Short mmCIF file of N, CA and C in Angstrom, two decimals:
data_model
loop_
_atom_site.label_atom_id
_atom_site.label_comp_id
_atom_site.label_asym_id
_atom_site.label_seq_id
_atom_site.Cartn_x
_atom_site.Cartn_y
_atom_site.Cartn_z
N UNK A 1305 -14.62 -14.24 -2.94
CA UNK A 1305 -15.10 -14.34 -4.31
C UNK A 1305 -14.14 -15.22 -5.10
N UNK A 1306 -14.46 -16.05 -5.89
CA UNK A 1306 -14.05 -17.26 -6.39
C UNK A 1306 -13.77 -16.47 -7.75
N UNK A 1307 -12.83 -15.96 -8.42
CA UNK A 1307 -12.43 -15.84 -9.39
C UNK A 1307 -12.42 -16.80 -10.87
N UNK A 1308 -12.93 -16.92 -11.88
CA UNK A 1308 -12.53 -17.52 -13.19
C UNK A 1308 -10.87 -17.47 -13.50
N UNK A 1309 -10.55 -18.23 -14.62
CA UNK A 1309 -8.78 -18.12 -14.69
C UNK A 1309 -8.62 -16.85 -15.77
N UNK A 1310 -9.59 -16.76 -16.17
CA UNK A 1310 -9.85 -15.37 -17.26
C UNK A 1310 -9.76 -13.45 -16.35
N UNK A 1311 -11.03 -13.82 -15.26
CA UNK A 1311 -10.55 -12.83 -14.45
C UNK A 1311 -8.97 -12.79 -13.69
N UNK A 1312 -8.98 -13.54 -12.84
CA UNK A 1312 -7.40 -14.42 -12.50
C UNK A 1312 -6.50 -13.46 -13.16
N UNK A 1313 -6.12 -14.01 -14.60
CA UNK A 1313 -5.53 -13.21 -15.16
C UNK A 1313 -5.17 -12.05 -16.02
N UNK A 1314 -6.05 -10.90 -16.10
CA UNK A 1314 -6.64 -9.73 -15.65
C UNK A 1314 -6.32 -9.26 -14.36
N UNK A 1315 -6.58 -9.24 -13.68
CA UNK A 1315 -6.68 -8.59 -11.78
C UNK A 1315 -4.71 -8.99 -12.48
N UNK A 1316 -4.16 -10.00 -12.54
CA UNK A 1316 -2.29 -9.78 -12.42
C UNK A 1316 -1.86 -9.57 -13.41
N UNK A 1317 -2.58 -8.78 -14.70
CA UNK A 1317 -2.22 -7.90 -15.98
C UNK A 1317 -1.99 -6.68 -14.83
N UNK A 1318 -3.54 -5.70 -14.81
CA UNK A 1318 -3.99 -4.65 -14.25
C UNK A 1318 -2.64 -4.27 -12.78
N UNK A 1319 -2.89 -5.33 -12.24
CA UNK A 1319 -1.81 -5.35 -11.08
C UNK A 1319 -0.45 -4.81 -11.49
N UNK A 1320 0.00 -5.32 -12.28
CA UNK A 1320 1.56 -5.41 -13.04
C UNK A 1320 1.43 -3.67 -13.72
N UNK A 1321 0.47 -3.27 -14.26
CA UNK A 1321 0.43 -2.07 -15.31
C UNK A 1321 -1.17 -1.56 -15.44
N UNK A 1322 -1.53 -0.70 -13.87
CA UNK A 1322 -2.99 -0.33 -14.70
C UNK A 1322 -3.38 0.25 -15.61
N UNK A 1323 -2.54 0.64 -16.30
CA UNK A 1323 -2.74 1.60 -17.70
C UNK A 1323 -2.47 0.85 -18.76
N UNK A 1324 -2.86 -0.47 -18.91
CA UNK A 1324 -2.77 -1.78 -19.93
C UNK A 1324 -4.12 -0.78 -20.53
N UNK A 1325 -3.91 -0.63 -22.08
CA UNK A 1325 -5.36 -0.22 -22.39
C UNK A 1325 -5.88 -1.64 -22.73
N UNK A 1326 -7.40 -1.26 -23.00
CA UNK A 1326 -8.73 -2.00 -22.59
C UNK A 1326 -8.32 -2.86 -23.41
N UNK A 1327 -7.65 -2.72 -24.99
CA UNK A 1327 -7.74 -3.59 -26.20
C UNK A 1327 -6.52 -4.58 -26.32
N UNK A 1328 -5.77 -3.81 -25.83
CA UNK A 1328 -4.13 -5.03 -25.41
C UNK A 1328 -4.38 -5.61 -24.24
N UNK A 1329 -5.60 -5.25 -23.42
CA UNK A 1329 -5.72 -6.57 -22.25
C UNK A 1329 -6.76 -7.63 -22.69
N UNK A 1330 -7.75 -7.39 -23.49
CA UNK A 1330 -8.56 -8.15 -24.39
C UNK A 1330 -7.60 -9.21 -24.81
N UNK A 1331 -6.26 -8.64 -25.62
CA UNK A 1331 -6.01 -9.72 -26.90
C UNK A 1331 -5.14 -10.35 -25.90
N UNK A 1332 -4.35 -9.82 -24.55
CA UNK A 1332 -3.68 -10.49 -23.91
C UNK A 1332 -4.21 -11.57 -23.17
N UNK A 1333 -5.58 -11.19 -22.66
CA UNK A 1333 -6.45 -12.76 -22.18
C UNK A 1333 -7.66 -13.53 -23.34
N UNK A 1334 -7.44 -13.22 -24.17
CA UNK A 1334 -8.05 -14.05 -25.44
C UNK A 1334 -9.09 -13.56 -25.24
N UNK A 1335 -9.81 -12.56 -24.79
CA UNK A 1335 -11.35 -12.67 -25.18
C UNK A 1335 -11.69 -11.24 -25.99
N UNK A 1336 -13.01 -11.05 -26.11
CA UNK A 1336 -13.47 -9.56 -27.13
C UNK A 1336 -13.32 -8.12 -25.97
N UNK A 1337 -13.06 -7.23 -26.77
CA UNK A 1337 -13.12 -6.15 -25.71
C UNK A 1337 -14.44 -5.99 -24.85
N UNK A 1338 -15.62 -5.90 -25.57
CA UNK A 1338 -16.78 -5.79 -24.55
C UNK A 1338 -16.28 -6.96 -23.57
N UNK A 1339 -16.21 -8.08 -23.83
CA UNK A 1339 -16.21 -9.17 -22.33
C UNK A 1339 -15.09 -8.96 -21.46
N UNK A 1340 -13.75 -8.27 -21.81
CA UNK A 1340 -13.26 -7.96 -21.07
C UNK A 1340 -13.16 -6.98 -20.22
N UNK A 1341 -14.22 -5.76 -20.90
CA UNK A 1341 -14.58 -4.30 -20.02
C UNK A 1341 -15.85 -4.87 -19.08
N UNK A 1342 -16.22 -6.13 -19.59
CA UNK A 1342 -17.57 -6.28 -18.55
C UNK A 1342 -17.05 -7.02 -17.36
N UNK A 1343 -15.80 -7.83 -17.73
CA UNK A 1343 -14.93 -8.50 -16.39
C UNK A 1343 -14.66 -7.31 -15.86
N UNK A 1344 -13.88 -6.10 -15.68
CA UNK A 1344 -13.37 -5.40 -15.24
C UNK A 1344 -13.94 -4.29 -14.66
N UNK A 1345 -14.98 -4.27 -14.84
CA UNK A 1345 -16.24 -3.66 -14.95
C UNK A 1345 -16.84 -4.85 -13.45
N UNK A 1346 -17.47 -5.82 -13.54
CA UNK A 1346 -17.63 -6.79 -12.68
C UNK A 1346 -16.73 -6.81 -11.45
N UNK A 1347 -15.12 -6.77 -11.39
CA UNK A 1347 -13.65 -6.81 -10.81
C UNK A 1347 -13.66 -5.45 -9.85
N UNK A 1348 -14.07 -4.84 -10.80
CA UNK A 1348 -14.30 -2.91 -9.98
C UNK A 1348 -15.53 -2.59 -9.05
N UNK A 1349 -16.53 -3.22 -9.48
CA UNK A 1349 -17.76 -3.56 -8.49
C UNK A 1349 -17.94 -4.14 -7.52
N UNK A 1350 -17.29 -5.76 -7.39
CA UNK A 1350 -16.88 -6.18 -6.26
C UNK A 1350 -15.77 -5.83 -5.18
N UNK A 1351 -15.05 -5.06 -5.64
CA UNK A 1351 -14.15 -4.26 -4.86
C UNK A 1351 -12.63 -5.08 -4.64
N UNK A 1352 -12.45 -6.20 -5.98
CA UNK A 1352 -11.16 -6.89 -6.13
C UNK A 1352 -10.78 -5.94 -7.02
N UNK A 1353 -10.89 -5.28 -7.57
CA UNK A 1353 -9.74 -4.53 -8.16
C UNK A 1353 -9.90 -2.65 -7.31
N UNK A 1354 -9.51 -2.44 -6.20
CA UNK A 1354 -9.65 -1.34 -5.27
C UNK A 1354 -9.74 -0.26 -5.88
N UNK A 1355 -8.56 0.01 -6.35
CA UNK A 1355 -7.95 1.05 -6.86
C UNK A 1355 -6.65 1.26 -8.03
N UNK A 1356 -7.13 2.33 -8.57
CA UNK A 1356 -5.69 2.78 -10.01
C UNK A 1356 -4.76 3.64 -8.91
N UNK A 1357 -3.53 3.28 -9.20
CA UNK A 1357 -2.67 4.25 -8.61
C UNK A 1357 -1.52 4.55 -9.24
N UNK A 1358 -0.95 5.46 -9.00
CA UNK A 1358 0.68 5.67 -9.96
C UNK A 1358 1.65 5.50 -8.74
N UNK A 1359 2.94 4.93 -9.26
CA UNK A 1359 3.75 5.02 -7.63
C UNK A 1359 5.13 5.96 -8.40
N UNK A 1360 5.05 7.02 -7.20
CA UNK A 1360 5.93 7.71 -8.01
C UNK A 1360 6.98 8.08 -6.96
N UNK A 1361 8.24 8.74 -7.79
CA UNK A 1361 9.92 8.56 -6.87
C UNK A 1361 9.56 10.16 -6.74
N UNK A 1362 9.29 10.24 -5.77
CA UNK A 1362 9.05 11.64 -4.69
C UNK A 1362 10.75 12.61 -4.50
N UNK A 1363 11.46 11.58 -4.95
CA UNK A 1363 12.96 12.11 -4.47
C UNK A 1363 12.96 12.90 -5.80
N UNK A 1364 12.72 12.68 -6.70
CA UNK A 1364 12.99 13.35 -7.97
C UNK A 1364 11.88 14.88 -8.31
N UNK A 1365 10.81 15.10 -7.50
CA UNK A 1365 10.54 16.55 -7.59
C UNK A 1365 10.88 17.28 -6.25
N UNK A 1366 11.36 18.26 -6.89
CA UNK A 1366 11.95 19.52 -5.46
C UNK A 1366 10.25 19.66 -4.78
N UNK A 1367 11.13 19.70 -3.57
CA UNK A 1367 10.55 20.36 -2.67
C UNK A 1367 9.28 19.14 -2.13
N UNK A 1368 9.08 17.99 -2.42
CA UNK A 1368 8.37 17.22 -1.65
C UNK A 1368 9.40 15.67 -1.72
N UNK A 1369 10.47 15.75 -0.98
CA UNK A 1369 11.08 14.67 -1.07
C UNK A 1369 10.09 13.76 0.46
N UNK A 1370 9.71 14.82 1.63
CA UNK A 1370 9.44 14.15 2.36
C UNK A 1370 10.20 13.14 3.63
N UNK A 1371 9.09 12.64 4.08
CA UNK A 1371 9.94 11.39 5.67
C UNK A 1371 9.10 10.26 5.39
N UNK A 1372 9.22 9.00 5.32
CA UNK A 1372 8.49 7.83 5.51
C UNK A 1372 8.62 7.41 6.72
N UNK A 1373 8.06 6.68 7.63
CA UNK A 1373 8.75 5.79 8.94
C UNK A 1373 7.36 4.58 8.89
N UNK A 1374 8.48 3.49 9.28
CA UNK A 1374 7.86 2.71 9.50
C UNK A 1374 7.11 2.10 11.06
N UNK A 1375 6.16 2.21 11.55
CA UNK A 1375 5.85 2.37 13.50
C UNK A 1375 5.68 0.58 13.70
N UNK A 1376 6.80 0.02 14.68
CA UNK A 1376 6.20 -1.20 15.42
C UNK A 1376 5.38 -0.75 16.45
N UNK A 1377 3.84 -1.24 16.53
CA UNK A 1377 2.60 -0.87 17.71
C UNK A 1377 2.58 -2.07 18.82
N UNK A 1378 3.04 -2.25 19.63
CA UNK A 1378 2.73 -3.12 20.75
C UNK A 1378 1.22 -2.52 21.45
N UNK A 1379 0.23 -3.33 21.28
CA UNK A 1379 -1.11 -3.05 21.78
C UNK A 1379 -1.57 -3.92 22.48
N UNK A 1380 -2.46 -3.50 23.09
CA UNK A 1380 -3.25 -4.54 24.44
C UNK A 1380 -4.42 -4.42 23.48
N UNK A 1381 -5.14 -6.03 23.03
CA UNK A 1381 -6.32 -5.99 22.29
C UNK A 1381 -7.41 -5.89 23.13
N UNK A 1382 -8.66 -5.62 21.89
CA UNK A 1382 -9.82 -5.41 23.33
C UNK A 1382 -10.43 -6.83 23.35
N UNK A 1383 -11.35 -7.44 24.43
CA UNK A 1383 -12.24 -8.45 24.31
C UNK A 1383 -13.02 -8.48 23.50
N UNK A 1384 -13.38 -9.32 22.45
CA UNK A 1384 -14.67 -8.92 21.45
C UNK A 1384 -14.15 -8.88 20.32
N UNK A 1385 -13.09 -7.33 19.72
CA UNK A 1385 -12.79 -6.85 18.76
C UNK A 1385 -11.21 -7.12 18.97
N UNK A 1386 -10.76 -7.20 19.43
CA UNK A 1386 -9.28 -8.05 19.10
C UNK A 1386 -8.57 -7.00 18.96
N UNK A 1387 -7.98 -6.60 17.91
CA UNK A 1387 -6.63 -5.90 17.47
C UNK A 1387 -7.48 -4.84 16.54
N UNK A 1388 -8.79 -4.92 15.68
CA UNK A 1388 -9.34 -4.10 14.57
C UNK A 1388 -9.94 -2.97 14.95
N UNK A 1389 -10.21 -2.80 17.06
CA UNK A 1389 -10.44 -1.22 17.15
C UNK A 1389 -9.31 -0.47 16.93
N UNK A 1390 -8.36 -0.39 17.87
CA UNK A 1390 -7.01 0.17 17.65
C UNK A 1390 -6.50 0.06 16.79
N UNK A 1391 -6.80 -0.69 15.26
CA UNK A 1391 -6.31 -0.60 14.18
C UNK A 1391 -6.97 0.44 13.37
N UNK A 1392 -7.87 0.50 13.33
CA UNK A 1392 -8.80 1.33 12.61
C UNK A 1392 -8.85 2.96 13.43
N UNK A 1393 -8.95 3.11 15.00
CA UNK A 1393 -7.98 4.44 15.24
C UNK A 1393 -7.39 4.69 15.42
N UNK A 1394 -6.29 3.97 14.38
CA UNK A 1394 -4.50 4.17 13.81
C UNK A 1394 -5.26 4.53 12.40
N UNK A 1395 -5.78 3.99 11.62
CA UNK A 1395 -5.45 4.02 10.40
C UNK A 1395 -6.73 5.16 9.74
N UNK A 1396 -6.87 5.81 11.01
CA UNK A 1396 -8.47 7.09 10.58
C UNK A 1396 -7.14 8.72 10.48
N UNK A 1397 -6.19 8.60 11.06
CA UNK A 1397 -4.93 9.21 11.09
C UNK A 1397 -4.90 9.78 9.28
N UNK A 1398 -4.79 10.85 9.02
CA UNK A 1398 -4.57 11.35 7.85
C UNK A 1398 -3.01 11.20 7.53
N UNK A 1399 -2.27 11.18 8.64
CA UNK A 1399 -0.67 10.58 8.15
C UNK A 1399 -0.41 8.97 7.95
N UNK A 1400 -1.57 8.56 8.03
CA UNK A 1400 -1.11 6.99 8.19
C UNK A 1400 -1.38 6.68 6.65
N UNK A 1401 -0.55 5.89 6.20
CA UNK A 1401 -0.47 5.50 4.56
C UNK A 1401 -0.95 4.16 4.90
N UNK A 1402 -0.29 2.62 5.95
CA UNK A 1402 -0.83 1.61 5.58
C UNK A 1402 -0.98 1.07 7.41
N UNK A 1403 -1.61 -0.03 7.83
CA UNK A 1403 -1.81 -0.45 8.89
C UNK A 1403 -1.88 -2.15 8.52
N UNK A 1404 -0.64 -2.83 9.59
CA UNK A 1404 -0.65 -4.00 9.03
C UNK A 1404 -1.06 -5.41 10.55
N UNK A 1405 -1.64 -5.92 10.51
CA UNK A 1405 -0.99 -7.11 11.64
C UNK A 1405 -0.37 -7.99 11.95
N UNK A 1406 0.44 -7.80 12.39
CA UNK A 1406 2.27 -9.05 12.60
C UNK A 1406 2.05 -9.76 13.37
N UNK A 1407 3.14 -10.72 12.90
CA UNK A 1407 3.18 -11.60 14.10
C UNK A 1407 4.62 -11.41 14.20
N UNK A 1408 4.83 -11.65 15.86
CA UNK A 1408 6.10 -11.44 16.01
C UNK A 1408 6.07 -10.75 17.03
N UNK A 1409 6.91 -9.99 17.22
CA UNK A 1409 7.40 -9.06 18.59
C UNK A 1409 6.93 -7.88 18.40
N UNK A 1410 5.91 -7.78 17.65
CA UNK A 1410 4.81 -6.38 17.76
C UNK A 1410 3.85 -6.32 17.16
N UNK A 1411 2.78 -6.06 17.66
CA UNK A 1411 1.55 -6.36 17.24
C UNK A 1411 0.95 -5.75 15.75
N UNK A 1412 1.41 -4.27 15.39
CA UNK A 1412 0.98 -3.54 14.43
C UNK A 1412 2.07 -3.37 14.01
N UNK A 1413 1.67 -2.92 12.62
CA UNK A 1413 2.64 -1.62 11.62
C UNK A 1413 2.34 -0.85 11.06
N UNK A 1414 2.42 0.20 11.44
CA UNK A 1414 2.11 1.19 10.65
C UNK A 1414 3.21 2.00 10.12
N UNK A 1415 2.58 2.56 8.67
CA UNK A 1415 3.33 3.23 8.08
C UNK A 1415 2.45 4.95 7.46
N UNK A 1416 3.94 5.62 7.98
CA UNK A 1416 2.95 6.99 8.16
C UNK A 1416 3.83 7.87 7.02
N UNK A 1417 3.66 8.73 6.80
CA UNK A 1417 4.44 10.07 5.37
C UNK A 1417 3.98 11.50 6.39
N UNK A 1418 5.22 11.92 6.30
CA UNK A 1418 4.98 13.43 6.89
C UNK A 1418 6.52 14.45 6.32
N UNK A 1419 6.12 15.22 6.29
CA UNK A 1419 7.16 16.63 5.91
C UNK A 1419 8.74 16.78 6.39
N UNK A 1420 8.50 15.77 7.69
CA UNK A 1420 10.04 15.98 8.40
C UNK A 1420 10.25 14.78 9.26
N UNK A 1421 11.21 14.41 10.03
CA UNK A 1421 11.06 13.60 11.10
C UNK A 1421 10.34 14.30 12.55
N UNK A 1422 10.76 15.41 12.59
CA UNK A 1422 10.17 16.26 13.65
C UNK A 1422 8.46 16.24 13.79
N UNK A 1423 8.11 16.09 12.59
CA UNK A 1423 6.56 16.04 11.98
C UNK A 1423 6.12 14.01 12.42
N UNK A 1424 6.97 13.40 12.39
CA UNK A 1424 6.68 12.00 12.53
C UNK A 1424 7.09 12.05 13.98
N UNK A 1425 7.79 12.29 14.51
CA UNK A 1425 8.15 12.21 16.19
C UNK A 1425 6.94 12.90 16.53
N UNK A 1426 6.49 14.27 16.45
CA UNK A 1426 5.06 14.60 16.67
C UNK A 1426 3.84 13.52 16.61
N UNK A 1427 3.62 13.19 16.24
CA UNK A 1427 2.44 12.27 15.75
C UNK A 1427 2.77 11.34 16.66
N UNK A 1428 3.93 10.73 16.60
CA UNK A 1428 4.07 9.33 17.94
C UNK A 1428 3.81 9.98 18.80
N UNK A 1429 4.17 10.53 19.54
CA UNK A 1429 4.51 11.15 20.87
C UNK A 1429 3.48 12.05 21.25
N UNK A 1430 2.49 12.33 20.09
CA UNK A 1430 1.06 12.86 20.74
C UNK A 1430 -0.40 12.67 20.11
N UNK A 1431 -0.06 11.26 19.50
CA UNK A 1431 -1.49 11.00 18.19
C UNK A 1431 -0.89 9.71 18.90
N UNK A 1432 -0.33 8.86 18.47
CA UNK A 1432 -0.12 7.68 18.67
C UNK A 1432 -0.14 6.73 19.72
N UNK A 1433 1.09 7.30 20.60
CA UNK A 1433 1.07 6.36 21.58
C UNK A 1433 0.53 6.98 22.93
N UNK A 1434 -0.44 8.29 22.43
CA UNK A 1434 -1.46 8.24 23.62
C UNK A 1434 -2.69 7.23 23.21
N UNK A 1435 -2.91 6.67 22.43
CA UNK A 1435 -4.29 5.52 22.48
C UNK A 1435 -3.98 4.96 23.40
N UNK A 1436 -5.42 4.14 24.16
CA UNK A 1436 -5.47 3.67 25.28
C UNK A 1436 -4.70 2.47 25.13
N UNK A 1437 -4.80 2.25 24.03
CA UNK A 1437 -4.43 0.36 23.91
C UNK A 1437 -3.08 0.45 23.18
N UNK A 1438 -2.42 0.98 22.90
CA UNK A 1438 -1.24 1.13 22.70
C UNK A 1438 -0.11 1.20 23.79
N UNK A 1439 0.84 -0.05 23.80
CA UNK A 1439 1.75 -0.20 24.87
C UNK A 1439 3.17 0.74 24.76
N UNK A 1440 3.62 0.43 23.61
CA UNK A 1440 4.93 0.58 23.24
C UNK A 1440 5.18 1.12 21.54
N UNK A 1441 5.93 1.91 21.39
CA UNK A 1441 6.27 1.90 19.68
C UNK A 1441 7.92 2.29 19.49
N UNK A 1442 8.38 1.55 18.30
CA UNK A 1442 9.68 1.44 17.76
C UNK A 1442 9.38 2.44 16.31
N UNK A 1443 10.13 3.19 16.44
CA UNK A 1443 9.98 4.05 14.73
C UNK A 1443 11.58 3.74 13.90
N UNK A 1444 11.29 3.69 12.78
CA UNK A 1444 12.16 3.18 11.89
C UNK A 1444 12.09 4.23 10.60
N UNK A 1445 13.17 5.60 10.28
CA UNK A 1445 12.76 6.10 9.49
C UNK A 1445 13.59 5.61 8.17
N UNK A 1446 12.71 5.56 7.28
CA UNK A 1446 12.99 4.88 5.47
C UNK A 1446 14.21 6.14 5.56
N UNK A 1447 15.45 5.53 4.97
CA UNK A 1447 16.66 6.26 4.53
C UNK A 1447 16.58 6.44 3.27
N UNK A 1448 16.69 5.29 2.45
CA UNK A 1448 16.58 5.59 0.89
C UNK A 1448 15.84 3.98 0.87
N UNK A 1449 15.35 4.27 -0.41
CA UNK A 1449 14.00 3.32 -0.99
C UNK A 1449 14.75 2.74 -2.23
N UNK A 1450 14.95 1.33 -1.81
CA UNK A 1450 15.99 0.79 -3.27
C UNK A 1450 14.75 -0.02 -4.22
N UNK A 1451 13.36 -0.58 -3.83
CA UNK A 1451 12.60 -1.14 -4.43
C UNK A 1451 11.13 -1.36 -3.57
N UNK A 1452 10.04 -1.14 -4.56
CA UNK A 1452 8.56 -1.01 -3.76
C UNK A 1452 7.68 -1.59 -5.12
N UNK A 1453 6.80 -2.14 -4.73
CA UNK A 1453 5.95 -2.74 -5.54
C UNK A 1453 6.29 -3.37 -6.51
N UNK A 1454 7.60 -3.84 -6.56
CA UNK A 1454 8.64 -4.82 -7.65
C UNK A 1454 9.08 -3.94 -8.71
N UNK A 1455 9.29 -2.13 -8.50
CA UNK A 1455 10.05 -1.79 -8.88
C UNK A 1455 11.18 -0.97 -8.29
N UNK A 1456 12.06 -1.58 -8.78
CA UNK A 1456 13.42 -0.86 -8.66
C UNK A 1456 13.82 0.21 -8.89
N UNK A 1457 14.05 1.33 -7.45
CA UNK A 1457 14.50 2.71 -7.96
C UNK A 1457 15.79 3.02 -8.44
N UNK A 1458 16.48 4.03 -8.42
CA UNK A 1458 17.71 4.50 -8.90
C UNK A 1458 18.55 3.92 -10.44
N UNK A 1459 17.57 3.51 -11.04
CA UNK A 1459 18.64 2.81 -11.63
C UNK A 1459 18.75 2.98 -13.48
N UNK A 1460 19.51 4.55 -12.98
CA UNK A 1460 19.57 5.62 -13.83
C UNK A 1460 18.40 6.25 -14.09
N UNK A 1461 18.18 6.91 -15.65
CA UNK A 1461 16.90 7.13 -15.27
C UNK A 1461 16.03 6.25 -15.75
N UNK A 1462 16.05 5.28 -16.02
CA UNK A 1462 15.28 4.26 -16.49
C UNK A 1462 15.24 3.13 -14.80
N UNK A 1463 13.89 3.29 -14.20
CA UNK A 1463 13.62 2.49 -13.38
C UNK A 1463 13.20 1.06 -13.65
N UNK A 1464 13.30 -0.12 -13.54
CA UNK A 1464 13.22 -1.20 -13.84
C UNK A 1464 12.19 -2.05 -12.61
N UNK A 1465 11.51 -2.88 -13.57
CA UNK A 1465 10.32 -3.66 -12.70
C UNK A 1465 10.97 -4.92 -12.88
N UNK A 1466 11.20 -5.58 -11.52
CA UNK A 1466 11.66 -6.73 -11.45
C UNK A 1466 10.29 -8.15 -11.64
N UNK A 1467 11.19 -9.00 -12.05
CA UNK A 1467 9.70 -9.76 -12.34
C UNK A 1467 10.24 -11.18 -12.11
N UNK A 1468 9.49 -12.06 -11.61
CA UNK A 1468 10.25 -13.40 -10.98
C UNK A 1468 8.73 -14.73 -11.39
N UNK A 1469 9.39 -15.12 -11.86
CA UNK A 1469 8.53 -15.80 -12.77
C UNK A 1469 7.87 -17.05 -11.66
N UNK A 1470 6.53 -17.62 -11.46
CA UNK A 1470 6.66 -18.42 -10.22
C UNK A 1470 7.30 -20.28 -10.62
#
């Protein structure tokens, strides 16, 4: 879908802060509020703007600090469908948060959230790398999280969004 420079910039307002209300994203891309609830409105229908989400520092409420790990998937693709069967039963997994395709020295990535490492070694070792097409996996568990989605954690309590102008 071929975007306008009006939508354009909208979708990297929304991106930056989905909780821009409707009337400060109006005056921020010059147009009237109806035309900008009907872009966004339009943006949400076609399925370029996915989803609202909050990203939040999990370390800071008790009792769900949690395990992240990151999985390198070495897979044998199938004929036909390539790499997107075995991606898709990786990513039907209720622990799996994202599923990516690399290039490089491993075919997948996945990234999974579970309660413990014991809880993520489970899942490899009996969800994972029994798929047929799965060769090999490297797990990498997240120690501490210094920055995600261009913001910066720890840094006091005021977290900071880094921003790099292009």
């Amino acid at each position: 879908m071929k975007l306008s420079e009006k939508e354009l910039e909208i979708v990297k307002i929304l991106e930056k802060d989905a909780r821009t209300p409707l009337d400060m994203l109006a005056k921020m891309v010059g147009l009237p509020v109806a035309e900008t609830e009907a872009l966004v409105k339009k943006l949400e229908e076609a399925k370029v703007i996915v989803q609202y989400t909050a990203l939040v520092d999990w370390r800071k409420v008790d009792g769900h600090e949690g395990v992240t790990a990151m999985i390198d998937v070495k897979v044998t693709p199938k004929r036909g469908v390539g790499f997107d069967e075995v991606a898709e039963r990786i990513y039907r997994f209720p622990e799996v948060t994202s599923v990516y395709l690399m290039s490089g020295a491993y075919d997948l990535s996945v990234v999974i959230e579970g309660r413990s490492m014991s809880e993520i070694a489970q899942f490899v070792s009996e969800k994972l790398s029994t798929l047929d097409s799965v060769i090999s996996t490297t797990t990498h568990f997240i120690l501490k999280k210094y920055k995600h989605d261009g913001i910066v954690f720890g840094q006091g309590d005021q977290d900071r969004r880094i921003v790099v102008s292009p």
